[in-house]
CSV table of C-alpha atoms in Angstrom, one decimal:
chain,number,residue,atom,x,y,z
A,1,UNK,CA,-34.1,-1.9,-38.7
A,2,UNK,CA,-34.6,-2.4,-35.0
A,3,UNK,CA,-31.6,-4.8,-35.0
A,4,UNK,CA,-29.4,-2.1,-36.5
A,5,UNK,CA,-30.5,0.5,-33.9
A,6,UNK,CA,-29.5,-2.0,-31.2
A,7,UNK,CA,-26.1,-2.5,-32.8
A,8,UNK,CA,-25.5,1.2,-33.1
A,9,UNK,CA,-26.6,1.7,-29.5
A,10,UNK,CA,-24.2,-1.0,-28.2
A,11,UNK,CA,-21.3,0.4,-30.3
A,12,UNK,CA,-22.0,3.9,-29.0
A,13,UNK,CA,-21.9,2.7,-25.4
A,14,UNK,CA,-18.6,0.8,-26.0
A,15,UNK,CA,-17.0,3.8,-27.6
A,16,UNK,CA,-18.2,6.1,-24.8
A,17,UNK,CA,-17.0,3.7,-22.1
A,18,UNK,CA,-13.6,3.2,-23.6
A,19,UNK,CA,-13.2,7.0,-24.3
A,20,UNK,CA,-14.2,7.8,-20.7
A,21,UNK,CA,-11.7,5.2,-19.5
A,22,UNK,CA,-8.8,6.9,-21.4
A,23,UNK,CA,-9.8,10.4,-20.4
A,24,UNK,CA,-10.1,9.5,-16.7
A,25,UNK,CA,-6.8,7.6,-16.9
A,26,UNK,CA,-5.0,10.5,-18.5
A,27,UNK,CA,-6.4,13.0,-15.9
A,28,UNK,CA,-5.5,10.6,-13.1
A,29,UNK,CA,-1.9,10.1,-14.4
A,30,UNK,CA,-1.4,13.8,-14.9
A,31,UNK,CA,-2.2,14.5,-11.2
A,32,UNK,CA,0.8,12.4,-10.0
A,33,UNK,CA,4.4,13.6,-10.0
A,34,UNK,CA,7.4,12.2,-11.8
A,35,UNK,CA,9.4,9.7,-9.7
A,36,UNK,CA,13.2,10.2,-9.9
A,37,UNK,CA,16.5,9.0,-8.5
A,38,UNK,CA,18.3,11.7,-6.5
A,39,UNK,CA,22.0,11.0,-6.6
A,40,UNK,CA,24.0,11.1,-3.4
A,41,UNK,CA,27.2,9.8,-4.9
A,42,UNK,CA,28.6,7.7,-7.7
A,43,UNK,CA,27.8,7.2,-11.4
A,44,UNK,CA,24.2,7.5,-12.5
A,45,UNK,CA,24.7,5.2,-15.4
A,46,UNK,CA,24.8,2.3,-12.9
A,47,UNK,CA,20.9,2.7,-12.8
A,48,UNK,CA,20.4,2.2,-16.5
A,49,UNK,CA,19.1,-1.4,-16.0
A,50,UNK,CA,17.1,-0.8,-12.8
A,51,UNK,CA,13.3,-0.8,-12.6
A,52,UNK,CA,11.6,0.3,-9.3
A,53,UNK,CA,8.0,-0.7,-8.6
A,54,UNK,CA,5.9,1.2,-6.2
A,55,UNK,CA,2.6,3.0,-5.4
A,56,UNK,CA,2.0,6.7,-5.0
A,57,UNK,CA,-0.9,8.1,-3.1
A,58,UNK,CA,-2.2,11.5,-2.0
A,59,UNK,CA,-2.4,11.5,1.8
A,60,UNK,CA,-1.1,8.8,4.1
A,61,UNK,CA,-4.2,6.7,3.8
A,62,UNK,CA,-5.6,7.9,0.5
A,63,UNK,CA,-6.1,6.0,-2.8
A,64,UNK,CA,-3.1,5.6,-5.0
A,65,UNK,CA,-1.7,4.5,-8.3
A,66,UNK,CA,0.9,1.9,-9.2
A,67,UNK,CA,4.0,3.2,-10.7
A,68,UNK,CA,7.3,2.0,-12.3
A,69,UNK,CA,10.4,4.2,-12.3
A,70,UNK,CA,13.6,3.9,-14.3
A,71,UNK,CA,16.5,6.2,-15.0
A,72,UNK,CA,14.5,7.5,-18.0
A,73,UNK,CA,11.4,8.4,-16.1
A,74,UNK,CA,8.3,6.9,-14.4
A,75,UNK,CA,5.1,5.4,-15.8
A,76,UNK,CA,1.9,5.2,-13.9
A,77,UNK,CA,-0.7,2.5,-14.4
A,78,UNK,CA,-3.1,5.1,-15.6
A,79,UNK,CA,-0.8,6.0,-18.5
A,80,UNK,CA,-1.0,2.5,-19.9
A,81,UNK,CA,-3.5,1.5,-22.6
A,82,UNK,CA,-6.4,-0.7,-21.8
A,83,UNK,CA,-4.7,-3.8,-23.3
A,84,UNK,CA,-1.4,-3.0,-21.5
A,85,UNK,CA,-3.4,-2.9,-18.2
A,86,UNK,CA,-4.9,-6.2,-19.0
A,87,UNK,CA,-1.4,-7.7,-19.4
A,88,UNK,CA,-0.3,-6.0,-16.2
A,89,UNK,CA,3.2,-4.8,-15.3
A,90,UNK,CA,5.1,-8.0,-15.9
A,91,UNK,CA,8.7,-8.5,-14.8
A,92,UNK,CA,11.3,-7.7,-17.5
A,93,UNK,CA,12.0,-11.4,-18.0
A,94,UNK,CA,8.3,-12.2,-18.6
A,95,UNK,CA,7.9,-9.1,-20.9
A,96,UNK,CA,10.9,-10.2,-23.0
A,97,UNK,CA,9.5,-13.7,-23.4
A,98,UNK,CA,6.1,-12.5,-24.3
A,99,UNK,CA,7.5,-10.2,-27.0
A,100,UNK,CA,9.8,-12.8,-28.5
A,101,UNK,CA,7.6,-15.9,-28.2
A,102,UNK,CA,4.1,-14.7,-28.4
A,103,UNK,CA,2.5,-18.0,-29.5
A,104,UNK,CA,4.3,-20.0,-26.9
A,105,UNK,CA,3.5,-17.6,-24.1
A,106,UNK,CA,-0.2,-17.3,-24.9
A,107,UNK,CA,-2.3,-18.3,-21.9
A,108,UNK,CA,0.6,-19.0,-19.6
A,109,UNK,CA,1.2,-17.5,-16.1
A,110,UNK,CA,3.7,-14.8,-15.3
A,111,UNK,CA,5.5,-16.6,-12.5
A,112,UNK,CA,9.3,-16.8,-13.3
A,113,UNK,CA,9.8,-20.0,-11.4
A,114,UNK,CA,7.6,-21.8,-13.9
A,115,UNK,CA,10.1,-21.2,-16.8
A,116,UNK,CA,13.4,-22.3,-18.0
A,117,UNK,CA,15.1,-20.3,-20.8
A,118,UNK,CA,18.4,-21.0,-22.6
A,119,UNK,CA,19.8,-20.4,-26.1
A,120,UNK,CA,18.2,-23.7,-27.3
A,121,UNK,CA,15.2,-24.3,-25.1
A,122,UNK,CA,12.2,-22.6,-23.5
A,123,UNK,CA,10.3,-24.7,-21.1
A,124,UNK,CA,7.1,-24.1,-19.0
A,125,UNK,CA,5.6,-26.1,-16.2
A,126,UNK,CA,2.5,-25.3,-14.1
A,127,UNK,CA,0.3,-27.2,-11.8
A,128,UNK,CA,-3.3,-26.9,-12.9
A,129,UNK,CA,-6.7,-28.1,-11.5
A,130,UNK,CA,-5.8,-27.3,-8.0
A,131,UNK,CA,-8.8,-27.0,-5.6
A,132,UNK,CA,-9.3,-25.4,-2.2
A,133,UNK,CA,-9.3,-27.2,1.1
A,134,UNK,CA,-9.6,-31.0,1.2
A,135,UNK,CA,-11.8,-31.5,-1.8
A,136,UNK,CA,-10.9,-34.2,-4.3
A,137,UNK,CA,-7.9,-33.1,-6.4
A,138,UNK,CA,-7.4,-33.5,-10.2
A,139,UNK,CA,-4.1,-31.5,-10.2
A,140,UNK,CA,-1.8,-32.1,-13.1
A,141,UNK,CA,1.5,-31.0,-14.5
A,142,UNK,CA,0.9,-28.7,-17.5
A,143,UNK,CA,4.1,-29.0,-19.6
A,144,UNK,CA,5.2,-27.3,-22.8
A,145,UNK,CA,8.8,-27.3,-24.2
A,146,UNK,CA,9.9,-25.3,-27.2
A,147,UNK,CA,12.9,-26.3,-29.3
A,148,UNK,CA,14.1,-22.8,-30.5
A,149,UNK,CA,16.2,-24.2,-33.3
A,150,UNK,CA,13.5,-26.3,-34.9
A,151,UNK,CA,10.6,-24.3,-33.6
A,152,UNK,CA,8.9,-27.5,-32.6
A,153,UNK,CA,6.9,-27.8,-29.4
A,154,UNK,CA,6.2,-30.7,-27.1
A,155,UNK,CA,3.2,-30.3,-24.8
A,156,UNK,CA,1.4,-32.8,-22.5
A,157,UNK,CA,-0.3,-33.1,-19.1
A,158,UNK,CA,0.5,-35.6,-16.4
A,159,UNK,CA,-1.3,-36.2,-13.1
A,160,UNK,CA,0.7,-35.3,-10.0
A,161,UNK,CA,1.7,-38.6,-8.3
A,162,UNK,CA,-0.2,-39.2,-5.1
A,163,UNK,CA,-2.2,-36.0,-5.7
A,164,UNK,CA,-4.9,-37.0,-3.2
A,165,UNK,CA,-2.4,-36.4,-0.4
A,166,UNK,CA,-1.8,-32.7,-1.2
A,167,UNK,CA,-3.6,-29.6,-0.5
A,168,UNK,CA,-1.6,-27.7,-3.1
A,169,UNK,CA,1.6,-28.0,-5.1
A,170,UNK,CA,3.8,-25.1,-6.3
A,171,UNK,CA,6.6,-25.1,-8.9
A,172,UNK,CA,9.8,-23.9,-7.4
A,173,UNK,CA,12.3,-24.5,-10.3
A,174,UNK,CA,12.4,-25.9,-13.8
A,175,UNK,CA,15.6,-27.3,-15.4
A,176,UNK,CA,16.8,-29.5,-18.3
A,177,UNK,CA,19.5,-32.0,-17.4
A,178,UNK,CA,20.8,-34.6,-19.9
A,179,UNK,CA,17.7,-34.3,-22.0
A,180,UNK,CA,15.3,-34.8,-19.1
A,181,UNK,CA,13.0,-32.1,-17.7
A,182,UNK,CA,13.5,-31.6,-14.0
A,183,UNK,CA,10.8,-29.9,-11.9
A,184,UNK,CA,11.3,-29.0,-8.3
A,185,UNK,CA,8.0,-28.5,-6.4
A,186,UNK,CA,6.9,-27.6,-2.9
A,187,UNK,CA,4.1,-30.0,-1.9
A,188,UNK,CA,1.8,-29.0,1.0
A,189,UNK,CA,0.0,-32.0,2.5
A,190,UNK,CA,-3.6,-32.0,3.6
A,191,UNK,CA,-4.2,-31.4,7.2
A,192,UNK,CA,-6.1,-34.0,9.3
A,193,UNK,CA,-7.0,-31.4,12.0
A,194,UNK,CA,-6.3,-27.8,13.0
A,195,UNK,CA,-2.8,-26.2,13.0
A,196,UNK,CA,-0.1,-26.2,10.4
A,197,UNK,CA,0.3,-28.8,7.7
A,198,UNK,CA,3.4,-30.7,6.7
A,199,UNK,CA,5.3,-29.6,3.6
A,200,UNK,CA,7.9,-31.3,1.3
A,201,UNK,CA,10.3,-30.5,-1.6
A,202,UNK,CA,10.1,-33.0,-4.5
A,203,UNK,CA,12.1,-33.3,-7.7
A,204,UNK,CA,10.2,-34.9,-10.7
A,205,UNK,CA,11.9,-36.1,-13.8
A,206,UNK,CA,10.1,-36.2,-17.2
A,207,UNK,CA,10.9,-38.1,-20.3
A,208,UNK,CA,9.9,-35.7,-23.1
A,209,UNK,CA,9.8,-38.2,-25.9
A,210,UNK,CA,7.5,-40.6,-23.9
A,211,UNK,CA,5.6,-37.7,-22.3
A,212,UNK,CA,5.7,-39.3,-18.8
A,213,UNK,CA,7.3,-39.1,-15.4
A,214,UNK,CA,10.3,-41.3,-15.1
A,215,UNK,CA,11.5,-40.4,-11.6
A,216,UNK,CA,10.5,-38.7,-8.3
A,217,UNK,CA,12.5,-37.9,-5.3
A,218,UNK,CA,11.4,-36.3,-2.0
A,219,UNK,CA,14.6,-34.5,-0.8
A,220,UNK,CA,13.2,-32.4,2.1
A,221,UNK,CA,10.3,-32.6,4.5
A,222,UNK,CA,9.1,-31.1,7.7
A,223,UNK,CA,6.5,-32.6,10.0
A,224,UNK,CA,4.5,-30.5,12.4
A,225,UNK,CA,3.8,-31.3,16.0
A,226,UNK,CA,0.7,-29.2,16.6
A,227,UNK,CA,0.8,-30.1,20.3
A,228,UNK,CA,3.7,-27.7,20.9
A,229,UNK,CA,4.3,-24.1,20.1
A,230,UNK,CA,6.8,-24.6,17.2
A,231,UNK,CA,6.0,-24.1,13.5
A,232,UNK,CA,8.4,-25.5,10.9
A,233,UNK,CA,8.4,-24.7,7.2
A,234,UNK,CA,10.6,-25.0,4.1
A,235,UNK,CA,11.7,-22.0,2.1
A,236,UNK,CA,13.6,-21.8,-1.2
A,237,UNK,CA,16.3,-19.2,-1.4
A,238,UNK,CA,15.7,-16.9,-4.4
A,239,UNK,CA,18.1,-17.4,-7.3
A,240,UNK,CA,19.4,-14.2,-9.0
A,241,UNK,CA,18.6,-15.7,-12.4
A,242,UNK,CA,15.8,-18.2,-12.0
A,243,UNK,CA,15.3,-18.6,-15.7
A,244,UNK,CA,18.8,-19.8,-16.5
A,245,UNK,CA,20.4,-23.3,-16.3
A,246,UNK,CA,21.8,-24.2,-12.9
A,247,UNK,CA,22.6,-27.4,-11.1
A,248,UNK,CA,21.9,-26.5,-7.5
A,249,UNK,CA,19.0,-25.1,-5.5
A,250,UNK,CA,19.4,-23.8,-2.0
A,251,UNK,CA,16.6,-24.1,0.6
A,252,UNK,CA,16.1,-23.6,4.3
A,253,UNK,CA,14.2,-25.4,7.0
A,254,UNK,CA,12.9,-22.8,9.4
A,255,UNK,CA,11.6,-23.2,13.0
A,256,UNK,CA,9.7,-20.5,14.8
A,257,UNK,CA,7.4,-20.0,17.6
A,258,UNK,CA,3.8,-19.6,16.5
A,259,UNK,CA,2.9,-15.9,16.2
A,260,UNK,CA,6.5,-14.7,16.5
A,261,UNK,CA,8.8,-13.4,13.8
A,262,UNK,CA,11.7,-15.9,13.0
A,263,UNK,CA,15.1,-14.9,14.2
A,264,UNK,CA,18.5,-15.6,12.9
A,265,UNK,CA,20.3,-18.8,13.8
A,266,UNK,CA,22.5,-18.1,16.9
A,267,UNK,CA,23.9,-21.6,17.4
A,268,UNK,CA,27.4,-22.8,16.7
A,269,UNK,CA,26.4,-25.6,14.3
A,270,UNK,CA,23.8,-26.2,11.7
A,271,UNK,CA,22.3,-29.7,12.0
A,272,UNK,CA,18.8,-31.1,12.4
A,273,UNK,CA,19.1,-32.0,16.0
A,274,UNK,CA,20.7,-28.9,17.5
A,275,UNK,CA,19.8,-26.0,15.3
A,276,UNK,CA,17.7,-23.3,17.0
A,277,UNK,CA,15.9,-21.6,14.1
A,278,UNK,CA,17.2,-22.2,10.6
A,279,UNK,CA,19.1,-24.7,8.6
A,280,UNK,CA,20.4,-24.2,5.1
A,281,UNK,CA,21.0,-26.9,2.4
A,282,UNK,CA,22.2,-27.2,-1.1
A,283,UNK,CA,20.6,-29.8,-3.3
A,284,UNK,CA,22.3,-30.9,-6.6
A,285,UNK,CA,19.8,-31.6,-9.3
A,286,UNK,CA,22.2,-33.7,-11.3
A,287,UNK,CA,23.5,-36.1,-8.6
A,288,UNK,CA,20.7,-35.9,-6.0
A,289,UNK,CA,23.3,-35.0,-3.3
A,290,UNK,CA,22.1,-32.8,-0.4
A,291,UNK,CA,24.5,-31.1,1.9
A,292,UNK,CA,24.1,-28.9,4.9
A,293,UNK,CA,25.6,-25.4,4.7
A,294,UNK,CA,27.5,-24.5,7.9
A,295,UNK,CA,27.9,-20.7,8.4
A,296,UNK,CA,30.6,-19.5,10.8
A,297,UNK,CA,29.1,-18.6,14.2
A,298,UNK,CA,29.6,-14.8,13.8
A,299,UNK,CA,27.5,-14.9,10.6
A,300,UNK,CA,24.7,-17.1,11.7
A,301,UNK,CA,22.4,-14.2,12.7
A,302,UNK,CA,22.6,-12.7,9.2
A,303,UNK,CA,19.8,-12.9,6.7
A,304,UNK,CA,20.3,-14.9,3.6
A,305,UNK,CA,19.2,-12.6,0.8
A,306,UNK,CA,19.9,-14.2,-2.6
A,307,UNK,CA,21.8,-17.0,-4.3
A,308,UNK,CA,24.0,-16.3,-7.4
A,309,UNK,CA,25.9,-19.1,-9.1
A,310,UNK,CA,27.6,-20.8,-6.1
A,311,UNK,CA,27.5,-17.8,-3.8
A,312,UNK,CA,25.0,-17.0,-1.1
A,313,UNK,CA,24.7,-13.3,-0.1
A,314,UNK,CA,24.1,-12.7,3.6
A,315,UNK,CA,23.3,-9.4,5.2
A,316,UNK,CA,23.4,-8.1,8.7
A,317,UNK,CA,24.3,-5.2,11.0
A,318,UNK,CA,27.6,-4.4,12.6
A,319,UNK,CA,29.0,-1.6,14.7
A,320,UNK,CA,30.4,0.1,11.6
A,321,UNK,CA,27.4,-0.2,9.4
A,322,UNK,CA,25.6,-2.8,7.2
A,323,UNK,CA,27.7,-6.0,6.7
A,324,UNK,CA,27.6,-8.3,3.7
A,325,UNK,CA,29.1,-11.8,3.7
A,326,UNK,CA,29.6,-14.0,0.6
A,327,UNK,CA,29.4,-17.8,1.3
A,328,UNK,CA,30.6,-20.3,-1.3
A,329,UNK,CA,28.2,-23.3,-1.3
A,330,UNK,CA,30.8,-25.5,-3.2
A,331,UNK,CA,33.7,-25.0,-0.8
A,332,UNK,CA,31.3,-24.4,2.2
A,333,UNK,CA,33.4,-21.4,3.2
A,334,UNK,CA,33.2,-17.6,3.4
A,335,UNK,CA,34.7,-15.9,0.4
A,336,UNK,CA,34.5,-12.3,1.4
A,337,UNK,CA,33.0,-10.0,4.0
A,338,UNK,CA,32.7,-6.2,3.6
A,339,UNK,CA,30.9,-3.4,5.4
A,340,UNK,CA,29.0,-0.4,4.0
A,341,UNK,CA,29.9,2.4,6.4
A,342,UNK,CA,27.1,3.8,8.6
A,343,UNK,CA,27.3,7.3,7.0
A,344,UNK,CA,26.3,5.7,3.7
A,345,UNK,CA,23.1,4.2,5.4
A,346,UNK,CA,22.1,7.2,7.5
A,347,UNK,CA,18.5,7.1,6.3
A,348,UNK,CA,18.2,3.4,7.2
A,349,UNK,CA,17.0,3.5,10.8
A,350,UNK,CA,13.6,2.1,11.5
A,351,UNK,CA,11.4,-0.5,10.0
A,352,UNK,CA,13.5,-0.8,6.9
A,353,UNK,CA,13.3,-3.8,4.5
A,354,UNK,CA,16.1,-4.6,2.0
A,355,UNK,CA,15.8,-6.2,-1.4
A,356,UNK,CA,18.9,-7.4,-3.1
A,357,UNK,CA,19.5,-8.3,-6.8
A,358,UNK,CA,22.7,-9.6,-8.3
A,359,UNK,CA,23.6,-8.9,-12.0
A,360,UNK,CA,26.9,-8.8,-13.9
A,361,UNK,CA,29.0,-8.8,-10.7
A,362,UNK,CA,27.1,-6.0,-9.1
A,363,UNK,CA,24.8,-6.0,-6.1
A,364,UNK,CA,21.8,-3.7,-6.2
A,365,UNK,CA,20.4,-2.9,-2.7
A,366,UNK,CA,17.0,-1.4,-2.4
A,367,UNK,CA,16.1,-0.1,1.2
A,368,UNK,CA,12.4,0.6,1.6
A,369,UNK,CA,10.8,2.6,4.4
A,370,UNK,CA,7.1,1.8,4.0
A,371,UNK,CA,5.8,2.4,7.4
A,372,UNK,CA,4.1,5.3,9.2
A,373,UNK,CA,6.9,5.9,11.7
A,374,UNK,CA,9.6,6.6,9.1
A,375,UNK,CA,9.1,9.3,6.5
A,376,UNK,CA,12.6,9.0,5.1
A,377,UNK,CA,12.8,8.2,1.4
A,378,UNK,CA,13.6,4.8,0.1
A,379,UNK,CA,17.3,4.5,-1.0
A,380,UNK,CA,19.2,2.5,-3.6
A,381,UNK,CA,22.8,1.5,-3.7
A,382,UNK,CA,24.9,-0.3,-6.4
A,383,UNK,CA,27.9,-2.1,-5.0
A,384,UNK,CA,30.7,-4.0,-6.6
A,385,UNK,CA,29.9,-7.6,-5.4
A,386,UNK,CA,33.6,-8.5,-5.0
A,387,UNK,CA,35.3,-5.4,-3.5
A,388,UNK,CA,32.3,-3.9,-1.7
A,389,UNK,CA,33.0,-0.5,-3.4
A,390,UNK,CA,29.9,1.7,-3.6
A,391,UNK,CA,29.4,2.5,-7.3
A,392,UNK,CA,26.2,4.5,-6.8
A,393,UNK,CA,24.0,5.7,-4.0
A,394,UNK,CA,20.8,7.7,-4.2
A,395,UNK,CA,17.3,8.4,-2.9
A,396,UNK,CA,13.9,7.6,-4.6
A,397,UNK,CA,11.8,10.7,-4.5
A,398,UNK,CA,9.6,13.1,-6.6
A,399,UNK,CA,11.1,15.4,-9.3
A,400,UNK,CA,9.4,18.5,-8.0
A,401,UNK,CA,8.5,19.4,-4.4
A,402,UNK,CA,4.8,19.0,-3.7
A,403,UNK,CA,2.7,20.9,-1.2
A,404,UNK,CA,0.3,17.9,-0.9
A,405,UNK,CA,0.9,15.3,1.7
A,406,UNK,CA,2.0,12.3,-0.3
A,407,UNK,CA,3.2,8.8,0.3
A,408,UNK,CA,5.5,7.0,-2.1
A,409,UNK,CA,5.6,3.3,-1.2
A,410,UNK,CA,8.4,1.4,-2.9
A,411,UNK,CA,7.9,-2.4,-2.8
A,412,UNK,CA,10.2,-4.0,-5.4
A,413,UNK,CA,13.1,-3.8,-7.7
A,414,UNK,CA,14.0,-5.6,-11.0
A,415,UNK,CA,17.1,-5.6,-13.2
A,416,UNK,CA,16.6,-5.6,-16.9
């Protein structure tokens, strides 16, 4: 009988705890306002596929709640069920994969760069058994590939070649080319002393039938000289559709003074010997060809925002407003340049960060103002990526005015 009383007590505690969780969550969520898009101009239907991620808090330094906002309304973390919270607020791509391929996705990470998804194939690659510091490494490729037509899965683990050399290895891209699995990684080498470590970009080829590595190429590397004040690092340019099939990746080699924010490249040419700050390259995963991308001098101080197909989207400021330039990596030439007039960006003044997404020929620009000096609301624009016409412009704010001091920090945007 004593055993049953213990079971009843444990069950009661669990029920009480879960019930308290839901009650507190509901009360917390109800205390926060609805987040909405306030139209300035354009067609509100342009926002149907937009998801905004942010955090709302009472008071400038108070505790807050994570929130997602769409054209249909906003959802706070406290409104999600316990199990939905355990899953977290995944990106739309990851949520779709989890809903459609539950068995395959079980136990896998939510990092988009680890996946490749086409009509026929879903592939996943991760690096497991990574350890901190310079301790001995057992890191391996964890690989699983689903044939959607046959519903058959190939899975295997392979040690990372020369893994004792690396502090950590990160997956940057996964592709299938001519029946082989291609995996691009950024490998950070172990440091022999203080300062910054060297890093490299590698492409590994896998034979799926034999479940082994049948090729490796190191196609980019930077070596640090910790005796001077210069830090060099490699950065991959974000692809607008990282899950899809593509034959090129674009990356940059950045040079900056330690402790200083990197600046745009102000030199006339882009080459390893003469470049001041940044060099950009395109690497073809099919042929192994690497080519430098030479921006015209007047565009070299612009920030490279996103890569879509064969087009790089650059953004900068001009006397007339915010300027966008479209650079074709195949022809190595500027395809188009357009300016968003200053009156359309009047709230963009101080400490603003921009996030750009490309989808279906449209450019979505999120301008966030998450600093104490600028209380202006974050803004969003939808622009025709070819003509530069503004299809929609609006502000991200609360549905009803509030007499409480609040802070809505917007930190990301996704396109469904």
